[in-house]
mmCIF file of C-alpha atoms and ligand atoms in Angstrom:
data_model
loop_
_atom_site.group_PDB
_atom_site.id
_atom_site.type_symbol
_atom_site.label_atom_id
_atom_site.label_comp_id
_atom_site.label_asym_id
_atom_site.label_seq_id
_atom_site.Cartn_x
_atom_site.Cartn_y
_atom_site.Cartn_z
ATOM 1 C CA THR A 6 19.461 -44.865 72.961
ATOM 2 C CA PRO A 7 19.484 -40.924 70.942
ATOM 3 C CA ARG A 8 19.650 -40.787 67.723
ATOM 4 C CA VAL A 9 21.389 -38.850 64.952
ATOM 5 C CA PHE A 10 20.437 -37.856 61.398
ATOM 6 C CA SER A 11 22.582 -35.734 59.142
ATOM 7 C CA GLY A 12 22.168 -35.435 55.661
ATOM 8 C CA ILE A 13 24.227 -33.880 52.152
ATOM 9 C CA GLN A 14 22.507 -33.240 49.036
ATOM 10 C CA PRO A 15 23.617 -34.903 46.474
ATOM 11 C CA SER A 16 24.336 -31.274 44.001
ATOM 12 C CA GLY A 17 27.111 -32.244 42.582
ATOM 13 C CA GLY A 18 30.784 -31.541 43.605
ATOM 14 C CA LEU A 19 31.640 -32.651 47.490
ATOM 15 C CA THR A 20 34.734 -29.799 48.896
ATOM 16 C CA LEU A 21 36.912 -30.212 52.193
ATOM 17 C CA GLY A 22 34.384 -28.034 53.705
ATOM 18 C CA ASN A 23 31.656 -31.075 53.834
ATOM 19 C CA TYR A 24 34.269 -33.283 54.639
ATOM 20 C CA LEU A 25 35.853 -31.515 58.078
ATOM 21 C CA GLY A 26 32.574 -29.281 58.621
ATOM 22 C CA ALA A 27 30.178 -32.997 58.387
ATOM 23 C CA MET A 28 31.319 -36.187 57.504
ATOM 24 C CA LYS A 29 34.096 -36.251 59.845
ATOM 25 C CA ARG A 30 31.774 -35.653 62.632
ATOM 26 C CA PHE A 31 28.792 -38.524 61.105
ATOM 27 C CA VAL A 32 32.385 -41.091 61.138
ATOM 28 C CA GLN A 33 33.143 -40.518 65.100
ATOM 29 C CA MET A 34 29.282 -39.912 66.042
ATOM 30 C CA GLN A 35 28.781 -43.807 64.053
ATOM 31 C CA ASP A 36 32.125 -45.160 65.643
ATOM 32 C CA GLU A 37 31.457 -43.856 69.306
ATOM 33 C CA GLY A 38 28.525 -46.623 69.719
ATOM 34 C CA ARG A 39 26.553 -44.066 71.610
ATOM 35 C CA PHE A 40 24.182 -42.917 69.433
ATOM 36 C CA GLU A 41 21.829 -44.952 66.398
ATOM 37 C CA THR A 42 22.893 -43.068 63.030
ATOM 38 C CA ILE A 43 21.091 -42.511 60.052
ATOM 39 C CA TYR A 44 22.739 -40.740 57.068
ATOM 40 C CA CYS A 45 20.782 -39.608 54.050
ATOM 41 C CA MET A 46 21.442 -38.337 50.975
ATOM 42 C CA VAL A 47 18.668 -35.044 50.644
ATOM 43 C CA ASP A 48 18.051 -35.766 47.035
ATOM 44 C CA LEU A 49 14.558 -33.924 47.593
ATOM 45 C CA HIS A 50 16.447 -31.168 48.434
ATOM 46 C CA ALA A 51 19.117 -30.579 45.636
ATOM 47 C CA ILE A 52 16.088 -30.412 43.614
ATOM 48 C CA THR A 53 15.295 -27.141 45.214
ATOM 49 C CA VAL A 54 17.086 -25.572 42.673
ATOM 50 C CA TRP A 55 17.724 -27.511 39.065
ATOM 51 C CA GLN A 56 19.664 -30.161 38.225
ATOM 52 C CA ASP A 57 20.209 -32.035 35.250
ATOM 53 C CA PRO A 58 18.548 -35.290 35.652
ATOM 54 C CA ALA A 59 21.721 -37.586 34.792
ATOM 55 C CA ALA A 60 23.480 -35.565 36.760
ATOM 56 C CA LEU A 61 21.722 -36.064 39.777
ATOM 57 C CA THR A 62 21.309 -40.124 39.556
ATOM 58 C CA ALA A 63 25.431 -40.050 39.390
ATOM 59 C CA ASN A 64 25.750 -37.126 42.163
ATOM 60 C CA THR A 65 23.936 -39.393 44.002
ATOM 61 C CA ARG A 66 25.692 -42.355 43.879
ATOM 62 C CA GLU A 67 29.041 -40.550 44.218
ATOM 63 C CA LEU A 68 27.884 -38.640 47.509
ATOM 64 C CA ALA A 69 26.890 -42.144 48.574
ATOM 65 C CA ALA A 70 30.268 -43.469 47.645
ATOM 66 C CA PHE A 71 31.967 -40.758 49.966
ATOM 67 C CA PHE A 72 29.652 -41.379 52.634
ATOM 68 C CA MET A 73 31.189 -45.130 52.555
ATOM 69 C CA ALA A 74 35.255 -44.111 51.454
ATOM 70 C CA ALA A 75 34.946 -41.623 54.611
ATOM 71 C CA GLY A 76 34.221 -44.305 57.024
ATOM 72 C CA ILE A 77 30.338 -44.735 56.986
ATOM 73 C CA ASP A 78 29.316 -48.691 57.536
ATOM 74 C CA PRO A 79 26.118 -48.965 56.152
ATOM 75 C CA GLU A 80 25.359 -51.953 58.397
ATOM 76 C CA LYS A 81 26.327 -49.692 61.841
ATOM 77 C CA SER A 82 24.893 -46.846 60.088
ATOM 78 C CA ILE A 83 21.557 -46.513 58.166
ATOM 79 C CA LEU A 84 22.465 -44.722 54.778
ATOM 80 C CA PHE A 85 19.659 -44.008 52.248
ATOM 81 C CA ASN A 86 18.569 -41.703 49.737
ATOM 82 C CA GLN A 87 15.484 -39.678 50.540
ATOM 83 C CA ALA A 88 13.086 -39.777 48.094
ATOM 84 C CA ARG A 89 13.588 -43.395 48.487
ATOM 85 C CA VAL A 90 11.051 -42.775 52.218
ATOM 86 C CA PRO A 91 8.469 -40.632 51.477
ATOM 87 C CA GLU A 92 7.708 -40.332 55.040
ATOM 88 C CA HIS A 93 9.978 -37.272 54.670
ATOM 89 C CA ALA A 94 7.789 -35.406 52.061
ATOM 90 C CA GLN A 95 4.294 -36.560 54.108
ATOM 91 C CA LEU A 96 5.900 -34.717 56.850
ATOM 92 C CA ALA A 97 7.482 -31.939 55.235
ATOM 93 C CA TRP A 98 3.483 -31.395 53.918
ATOM 94 C CA ILE A 99 2.284 -31.050 57.669
ATOM 95 C CA PHE A 100 5.170 -28.838 58.584
ATOM 96 C CA ASN A 101 4.709 -26.929 55.875
ATOM 97 C CA CYS A 102 0.824 -26.103 57.500
ATOM 98 C CA VAL A 103 2.806 -25.689 60.637
ATOM 99 C CA ALA A 104 5.654 -23.259 60.386
ATOM 100 C CA ARG A 105 4.673 -19.726 59.333
ATOM 101 C CA MET A 106 5.598 -17.522 56.006
ATOM 102 C CA GLY A 107 7.722 -15.149 58.696
ATOM 103 C CA TRP A 108 10.118 -17.695 59.992
ATOM 104 C CA MET A 109 11.171 -18.923 56.495
ATOM 105 C CA LYS A 110 11.875 -15.138 54.813
ATOM 106 C CA ARG A 111 14.286 -15.005 57.925
ATOM 107 C CA MET A 112 16.358 -17.251 56.949
ATOM 108 C CA THR A 113 19.640 -16.134 55.694
ATOM 109 C CA GLN A 114 20.208 -19.188 53.368
ATOM 110 C CA TRP A 115 16.911 -18.298 51.451
ATOM 111 C CA LYS A 116 18.105 -14.472 51.038
ATOM 112 C CA ASP A 117 21.935 -15.901 50.114
ATOM 113 C CA LYS A 118 19.819 -18.044 47.168
ATOM 114 C CA ALA A 119 17.217 -16.641 45.971
ATOM 115 C CA GLY A 120 18.762 -13.334 46.378
ATOM 116 C CA LYS A 121 17.481 -10.181 43.953
ATOM 117 C CA ASN A 122 15.472 -12.666 42.295
ATOM 118 C CA ALA A 123 13.097 -14.155 45.054
ATOM 119 C CA GLU A 124 10.518 -14.231 42.925
ATOM 120 C CA ASN A 125 11.438 -16.361 40.735
ATOM 121 C CA ALA A 126 13.224 -18.875 43.161
ATOM 122 C CA SER A 127 11.200 -22.223 43.364
ATOM 123 C CA LEU A 128 8.084 -22.826 46.216
ATOM 124 C CA GLY A 129 10.589 -25.797 47.208
ATOM 125 C CA LEU A 130 13.633 -23.272 47.782
ATOM 126 C CA PHE A 131 11.441 -21.179 50.122
ATOM 127 C CA GLY A 132 9.998 -24.063 52.149
ATOM 128 C CA TYR A 133 13.671 -25.954 52.577
ATOM 129 C CA PRO A 134 13.603 -25.480 56.020
ATOM 130 C CA ALA A 135 10.527 -27.132 57.031
ATOM 131 C CA LEU A 136 11.598 -30.144 54.829
ATOM 132 C CA MET A 137 14.798 -30.019 56.689
ATOM 133 C CA ALA A 138 12.647 -30.194 60.022
ATOM 134 C CA ALA A 139 10.406 -33.446 58.257
ATOM 135 C CA ASP A 140 13.986 -34.950 58.075
ATOM 136 C CA ILE A 141 15.352 -34.515 61.225
ATOM 137 C CA LEU A 142 11.917 -34.721 63.219
ATOM 138 C CA ILE A 143 10.474 -38.040 61.186
ATOM 139 C CA TYR A 144 13.232 -40.451 63.490
ATOM 140 C CA HIS A 145 12.205 -38.128 66.494
ATOM 141 C CA ALA A 146 16.248 -37.779 65.744
ATOM 142 C CA THR A 147 17.705 -35.748 69.447
ATOM 143 C CA HIS A 148 21.325 -35.224 67.696
ATOM 144 C CA VAL A 149 21.952 -33.090 64.498
ATOM 145 C CA PRO A 150 26.046 -33.079 63.543
ATOM 146 C CA VAL A 151 26.126 -29.971 60.750
ATOM 147 C CA GLY A 152 28.474 -28.043 60.218
ATOM 148 C CA ASP A 153 27.904 -23.569 60.983
ATOM 149 C CA ASP A 154 26.108 -22.326 58.372
ATOM 150 C CA GLN A 155 23.269 -24.567 59.061
ATOM 151 C CA LYS A 156 22.495 -22.933 62.759
ATOM 152 C CA GLN A 157 19.847 -21.027 61.576
ATOM 153 C CA HIS A 158 17.979 -24.061 59.773
ATOM 154 C CA LEU A 159 18.157 -26.202 63.147
ATOM 155 C CA GLU A 160 16.796 -22.987 65.459
ATOM 156 C CA LEU A 161 13.807 -23.442 62.871
ATOM 157 C CA THR A 162 13.485 -27.314 63.464
ATOM 158 C CA ARG A 163 13.241 -26.408 67.134
ATOM 159 C CA ASP A 164 10.735 -23.941 66.256
ATOM 160 C CA VAL A 165 8.253 -26.576 64.194
ATOM 161 C CA ALA A 166 8.330 -28.956 66.995
ATOM 162 C CA ILE A 167 7.904 -26.865 69.798
ATOM 163 C CA LYS A 168 4.643 -25.197 68.061
ATOM 164 C CA PHE A 169 3.294 -28.624 66.863
ATOM 165 C CA ASN A 170 3.443 -30.340 70.068
ATOM 166 C CA HIS A 171 1.895 -26.958 71.821
ATOM 167 C CA ASP A 172 -1.049 -26.454 69.019
ATOM 168 C CA PHE A 173 -2.134 -30.176 69.467
ATOM 169 C CA GLY A 174 -1.237 -30.385 73.269
ATOM 170 C CA VAL A 175 0.914 -33.295 72.757
ATOM 171 C CA ASP A 176 4.823 -34.030 73.941
ATOM 172 C CA PHE A 177 5.658 -35.782 70.270
ATOM 173 C CA PHE A 178 8.478 -34.452 68.854
ATOM 174 C CA PRO A 179 11.634 -33.557 70.720
ATOM 175 C CA ILE A 180 13.747 -30.322 71.200
ATOM 176 C CA THR A 181 16.701 -31.311 68.998
ATOM 177 C CA GLU A 182 20.272 -30.270 70.123
ATOM 178 C CA PRO A 183 22.654 -29.302 67.201
ATOM 179 C CA VAL A 184 26.053 -31.003 67.610
ATOM 180 C CA ILE A 185 28.144 -28.149 66.225
ATOM 181 C CA GLU A 186 31.679 -29.068 66.920
ATOM 182 C CA GLY A 187 35.385 -29.576 66.130
ATOM 183 C CA GLU A 188 38.166 -27.183 64.660
ATOM 184 C CA ALA A 189 36.562 -26.573 61.500
ATOM 185 C CA THR A 190 32.691 -26.229 61.666
ATOM 186 C CA ARG A 191 33.031 -23.186 59.257
ATOM 187 C CA VAL A 192 35.879 -23.941 56.847
ATOM 188 C CA MET A 193 36.594 -20.833 54.241
ATOM 189 C CA SER A 194 37.638 -20.106 51.051
ATOM 190 C CA LEU A 195 41.178 -19.901 49.913
ATOM 191 C CA ARG A 196 40.567 -16.747 48.324
ATOM 192 C CA ASP A 197 38.471 -15.171 50.914
ATOM 193 C CA GLY A 198 39.016 -15.688 54.936
ATOM 194 C CA SER A 199 35.022 -14.155 54.921
ATOM 195 C CA LYS A 200 34.164 -16.310 52.547
ATOM 196 C CA LYS A 201 32.632 -20.066 52.878
ATOM 197 C CA MET A 202 34.017 -22.483 51.240
ATOM 198 C CA SER A 203 31.147 -23.722 48.640
ATOM 199 C CA LYS A 204 30.700 -25.864 45.644
ATOM 200 C CA SER A 205 28.781 -22.719 44.166
ATOM 201 C CA ASP A 206 31.987 -20.341 44.418
ATOM 202 C CA PRO A 207 32.369 -19.522 40.466
ATOM 203 C CA SER A 208 36.809 -20.092 41.444
ATOM 204 C CA ASP A 209 38.191 -23.529 41.445
ATOM 205 C CA ALA A 210 40.956 -21.902 43.327
ATOM 206 C CA SER A 211 39.081 -21.124 45.991
ATOM 207 C CA ARG A 212 37.673 -24.830 47.234
ATOM 208 C CA ILE A 213 39.660 -28.617 47.433
ATOM 209 C CA ASN A 214 37.369 -30.436 45.923
ATOM 210 C CA MET A 215 37.139 -34.210 47.402
ATOM 211 C CA GLY A 216 38.441 -35.744 43.662
ATOM 212 C CA ASP A 217 40.892 -33.138 43.561
ATOM 213 C CA ASP A 218 44.738 -35.447 43.015
ATOM 214 C CA ALA A 219 47.319 -34.532 44.650
ATOM 215 C CA ASP A 220 48.855 -32.039 42.143
ATOM 216 C CA ALA A 221 45.524 -29.991 42.292
ATOM 217 C CA ILE A 222 45.326 -30.213 46.377
ATOM 218 C CA ALA A 223 49.073 -28.727 46.698
ATOM 219 C CA GLN A 224 49.184 -25.650 43.956
ATOM 220 C CA LYS A 225 45.742 -24.475 45.335
ATOM 221 C CA ILE A 226 47.139 -24.990 48.928
ATOM 222 C CA ARG A 227 50.281 -22.876 47.908
ATOM 223 C CA LYS A 228 48.401 -19.901 46.459
ATOM 224 C CA ALA A 229 45.620 -19.766 49.407
ATOM 225 C CA ARG A 230 45.754 -16.410 50.021
ATOM 226 C CA THR A 231 47.248 -15.378 53.556
ATOM 227 C CA ASP A 232 48.758 -12.143 55.213
ATOM 228 C CA PRO A 233 52.718 -11.782 54.651
ATOM 229 C CA GLU A 234 53.035 -12.520 58.179
ATOM 230 C CA PRO A 235 54.872 -16.148 59.592
ATOM 231 C CA LEU A 236 52.086 -17.755 61.993
ATOM 232 C CA PRO A 237 51.489 -16.836 65.488
ATOM 233 C CA SER A 238 53.176 -18.818 68.419
ATOM 234 C CA GLU A 239 49.989 -18.562 70.242
ATOM 235 C CA ALA A 240 46.047 -19.896 69.272
ATOM 236 C CA GLU A 241 44.919 -15.665 70.516
ATOM 237 C CA GLY A 242 47.606 -14.294 67.557
ATOM 238 C CA LEU A 243 45.277 -15.916 64.792
ATOM 239 C CA ALA A 244 41.921 -13.770 65.855
ATOM 240 C CA GLU A 245 42.373 -10.960 63.544
ATOM 241 C CA ARG A 246 43.930 -12.861 60.854
ATOM 242 C CA PRO A 247 41.304 -15.424 58.918
ATOM 243 C CA GLU A 248 42.926 -16.425 56.253
ATOM 244 C CA ALA A 249 45.863 -18.125 58.479
ATOM 245 C CA LYS A 250 43.239 -18.879 60.818
ATOM 246 C CA ASN A 251 41.413 -21.236 58.442
ATOM 247 C CA LEU A 252 44.353 -23.062 57.429
ATOM 248 C CA VAL A 253 45.378 -23.508 60.731
ATOM 249 C CA SER A 254 41.910 -25.155 61.482
ATOM 250 C CA ILE A 255 41.926 -26.803 58.496
ATOM 251 C CA TYR A 256 45.093 -28.420 59.764
ATOM 252 C CA ALA A 257 44.169 -29.277 63.203
ATOM 253 C CA ALA A 258 40.664 -31.221 61.571
ATOM 254 C CA LEU A 259 43.137 -33.092 59.675
ATOM 255 C CA SER A 260 45.142 -34.235 61.683
ATOM 256 C CA ASP A 261 42.360 -35.084 64.919
ATOM 257 C CA ARG A 262 43.610 -32.114 66.762
ATOM 258 C CA THR A 263 42.918 -28.956 68.222
ATOM 259 C CA ILE A 264 44.128 -25.715 67.856
ATOM 260 C CA ALA A 265 45.951 -25.055 70.556
ATOM 261 C CA GLU A 266 47.333 -28.853 70.240
ATOM 262 C CA VAL A 267 48.959 -28.308 66.831
ATOM 263 C CA MET A 268 50.067 -24.426 67.847
ATOM 264 C CA PRO A 269 53.592 -26.291 69.475
ATOM 265 C CA GLU A 270 54.395 -27.586 66.132
ATOM 266 C CA ILE A 271 53.699 -24.808 63.317
ATOM 267 C CA GLY A 272 53.366 -21.760 65.901
ATOM 268 C CA GLY A 273 55.876 -19.328 64.071
ATOM 269 C CA LYS A 274 56.599 -20.620 60.561
ATOM 270 C CA PRO A 275 56.524 -18.801 57.613
ATOM 271 C CA PHE A 276 53.839 -19.509 55.278
ATOM 272 C CA SER A 277 56.041 -21.002 53.185
ATOM 273 C CA GLU A 278 57.083 -23.869 55.301
ATOM 274 C CA PHE A 279 53.693 -24.271 56.756
ATOM 275 C CA LYS A 280 51.540 -24.653 53.185
ATOM 276 C CA PRO A 281 54.062 -27.290 52.284
ATOM 277 C CA MET A 282 53.511 -29.616 55.596
ATOM 278 C CA LEU A 283 49.568 -28.867 54.894
ATOM 279 C CA ALA A 284 49.372 -29.684 51.832
ATOM 280 C CA ASP A 285 50.948 -33.182 52.739
ATOM 281 C CA LEU A 286 48.727 -33.530 55.145
ATOM 282 C CA ALA A 287 45.547 -32.933 53.190
ATOM 283 C CA VAL A 288 46.883 -35.370 50.511
ATOM 284 C CA ASP A 289 47.619 -37.996 52.816
ATOM 285 C CA LYS A 290 44.439 -38.018 53.885
ATOM 286 C CA LEU A 291 41.867 -37.041 51.238
ATOM 287 C CA SER A 292 43.876 -39.269 48.259
ATOM 288 C CA PRO A 293 42.400 -42.769 49.670
ATOM 289 C CA ILE A 294 38.787 -41.179 50.722
ATOM 290 C CA SER A 295 38.756 -40.292 46.627
ATOM 291 C CA ALA A 296 40.486 -43.265 45.278
ATOM 292 C CA GLU A 297 38.389 -45.687 47.952
ATOM 293 C CA MET A 298 35.245 -43.380 46.348
ATOM 294 C CA ARG A 299 36.282 -44.240 42.884
ATOM 295 C CA ARG A 300 36.892 -47.665 43.528
ATOM 296 C CA LEU A 301 32.642 -47.799 44.289
ATOM 297 C CA THR A 302 31.472 -46.237 42.078
ATOM 298 C CA ALA A 303 32.890 -48.065 39.508
ATOM 299 C CA ASP A 304 29.554 -50.452 40.351
ATOM 300 C CA PRO A 305 26.440 -48.410 40.795
ATOM 301 C CA ALA A 306 24.312 -51.358 41.259
ATOM 302 C CA GLU A 307 25.885 -52.068 44.611
ATOM 303 C CA ILE A 308 25.477 -49.156 45.352
ATOM 304 C CA ASP A 309 21.766 -48.911 44.761
ATOM 305 C CA ARG A 310 21.144 -52.156 46.548
ATOM 306 C CA THR A 311 22.546 -50.507 50.109
ATOM 307 C CA LEU A 312 20.478 -47.652 49.274
ATOM 308 C CA ALA A 313 17.849 -49.356 48.838
ATOM 309 C CA ARG A 314 18.263 -51.539 51.763
ATOM 310 C CA GLY A 315 18.632 -48.459 54.115
ATOM 311 C CA ALA A 316 15.571 -46.571 52.929
ATOM 312 C CA GLU A 317 13.896 -49.936 54.105
ATOM 313 C CA ARG A 318 15.371 -49.709 57.686
ATOM 314 C CA ALA A 319 14.571 -45.938 57.316
ATOM 315 C CA ARG A 320 10.756 -46.954 56.829
ATOM 316 C CA GLU A 321 10.376 -48.365 59.645
ATOM 317 C CA ILE A 322 11.525 -46.399 62.068
ATOM 318 C CA ALA A 323 9.624 -43.531 59.840
ATOM 319 C CA ALA A 324 6.172 -45.568 58.940
ATOM 320 C CA PRO A 325 4.907 -45.461 62.590
ATOM 321 C CA ILE A 326 5.559 -41.622 63.530
ATOM 322 C CA LEU A 327 4.211 -40.694 60.307
ATOM 323 C CA GLN A 328 1.009 -42.813 61.587
ATOM 324 C CA ARG A 329 0.786 -41.337 64.969
ATOM 325 C CA THR A 330 1.212 -37.041 63.425
ATOM 326 C CA TYR A 331 -1.659 -38.083 61.430
ATOM 327 C CA GLU A 332 -3.554 -39.217 64.216
ATOM 328 C CA ILE A 333 -2.800 -36.094 66.219
ATOM 329 C CA VAL A 334 -3.679 -34.288 63.445
ATOM 330 C CA GLY A 335 -6.539 -36.064 62.985
ATOM 331 C CA LEU A 336 -6.220 -37.202 59.828
ATOM 332 C CA LEU A 337 -8.434 -40.453 58.992
ATOM 333 C CA THR A 338 -5.566 -43.186 57.273
HETATM 334 N N1 AQP B 403 32.546 -24.705 54.554
HETATM 335 C C1 AQP B 403 32.152 -25.544 55.072
HETATM 336 N N2 AQP B 403 32.583 -25.732 56.492
HETATM 337 C C2 AQP B 403 31.888 -26.600 57.139
HETATM 338 N N3 AQP B 403 30.824 -26.928 56.832
HETATM 339 C C3 AQP B 403 30.050 -27.122 56.126
HETATM 340 N N4 AQP B 403 29.279 -27.819 55.016
HETATM 341 C C4 AQP B 403 29.399 -27.243 53.768
HETATM 342 N N5 AQP B 403 29.904 -26.288 53.523
HETATM 343 C C5 AQP B 403 30.903 -26.549 54.676
HETATM 344 C C6 AQP B 403 28.129 -28.803 55.539
HETATM 345 O O1 AQP B 403 28.005 -29.819 54.992
HETATM 346 C C7 AQP B 403 27.396 -30.278 55.220
HETATM 347 C C8 AQP B 403 25.905 -30.094 53.999
HETATM 348 O O2 AQP B 403 26.083 -28.922 53.262
HETATM 349 P P1 AQP B 403 24.472 -29.516 52.178
HETATM 350 O O3 AQP B 403 24.459 -30.692 51.081
HETATM 351 O O4 AQP B 403 23.458 -28.551 52.507
HETATM 352 O O5 AQP B 403 25.287 -28.610 51.226
HETATM 353 P P2 AQP B 403 25.935 -27.079 51.093
HETATM 354 O O6 AQP B 403 25.799 -26.429 52.163
HETATM 355 O O7 AQP B 403 25.053 -26.730 50.502
HETATM 356 O O8 AQP B 403 27.155 -27.009 50.078
HETATM 357 P P3 AQP B 403 27.778 -25.946 49.614
HETATM 358 O O9 AQP B 403 29.257 -26.281 49.031
HETATM 359 O O10 AQP B 403 27.398 -24.550 51.057
HETATM 360 O O11 AQP B 403 26.574 -25.431 48.496
HETATM 361 P P4 AQP B 403 26.360 -23.977 47.950
HETATM 362 O O12 AQP B 403 27.394 -22.954 47.900
HETATM 363 O O13 AQP B 403 25.537 -24.434 46.723
HETATM 364 O O14 AQP B 403 25.512 -23.242 49.309
HETATM 365 C C9 AQP B 403 26.520 -29.257 55.887
HETATM 366 O O15 AQP B 403 26.230 -29.990 57.544
HETATM 367 C C10 AQP B 403 27.168 -28.512 55.935
HETATM 368 O O16 AQP B 403 26.525 -27.711 57.302
#
């Protein structure tokens, strides 16, 4: 069976972007039944930038609750945190020795996050994509559902697999397919249609957080930046209108329809009419998830047990692949 791997960082503050760009697809791929699905809280990635230790622990449990509240069933999928499966870090070291400095320097996420202060960024932040390649390839995953912002990292994962196979003359690591699908692969900021919705944006009004209550959601959507024109009647009319397109994409994704399918319902409406519709839909879809997250996080011990069981199952797949990798490289084990 084809195998899916994907992860989310427990760096605090989950947004509608994480939900529509990643989590909703994770759940669909689990429920399709066509794939073996492996989902991970990538805590080792999170610490590439400073994380307060107590907050990291709490955020990892909260993220686990988000996975389960959104529909990931830890019996159907393998659900765990990365640190519990040491094979990720072990394979990442091998990949650190396969990947080239030049590849890493070209990564836009590195350039954005390290910014002008690259000398002072952690070595882990620079090597982030090699660990991500290891996350995926330690399971020989064939499909990786992610948001659009991760496309370049997935190309690097393919390059690592190709170079490893070539250098050692093997056909061992698969060439992974990114799965960037749906109507909201890039959810944009509510304040600026040219920036992605992000938990690290200083303006809370720019994003919908998974924990926002109904009033906060409605208010943020009401205040979302738009142009003054009513919505166009056809999807094509959204092309040069990033803010309008973003809100319509969110509406379509939340209602499990395509943009073309929602246009007959909302086309031509002024924002004063469309925004309350969007707010109602968002509250409808998101509040059961946040309520379930609150219920699950009330029992951290149960979350920890679930993640420990998931890690055991993950290691059953990862350990033999790491062993074989060591043999290929010529490491005595
Ligand atoms: N705005 C978004 N639209 C679509 N997909 C998104 N994802 C994140 N933001 C959007 C997808 O969520 C998954 C988890 O990503 P992550 O753990 O790497 O989180 P992130 O991208 O670091 O989240 P932020 O909010 O963007 O944090 P900062 O600001 O720190 O970079 C991925 O599949 C990602 O594509």
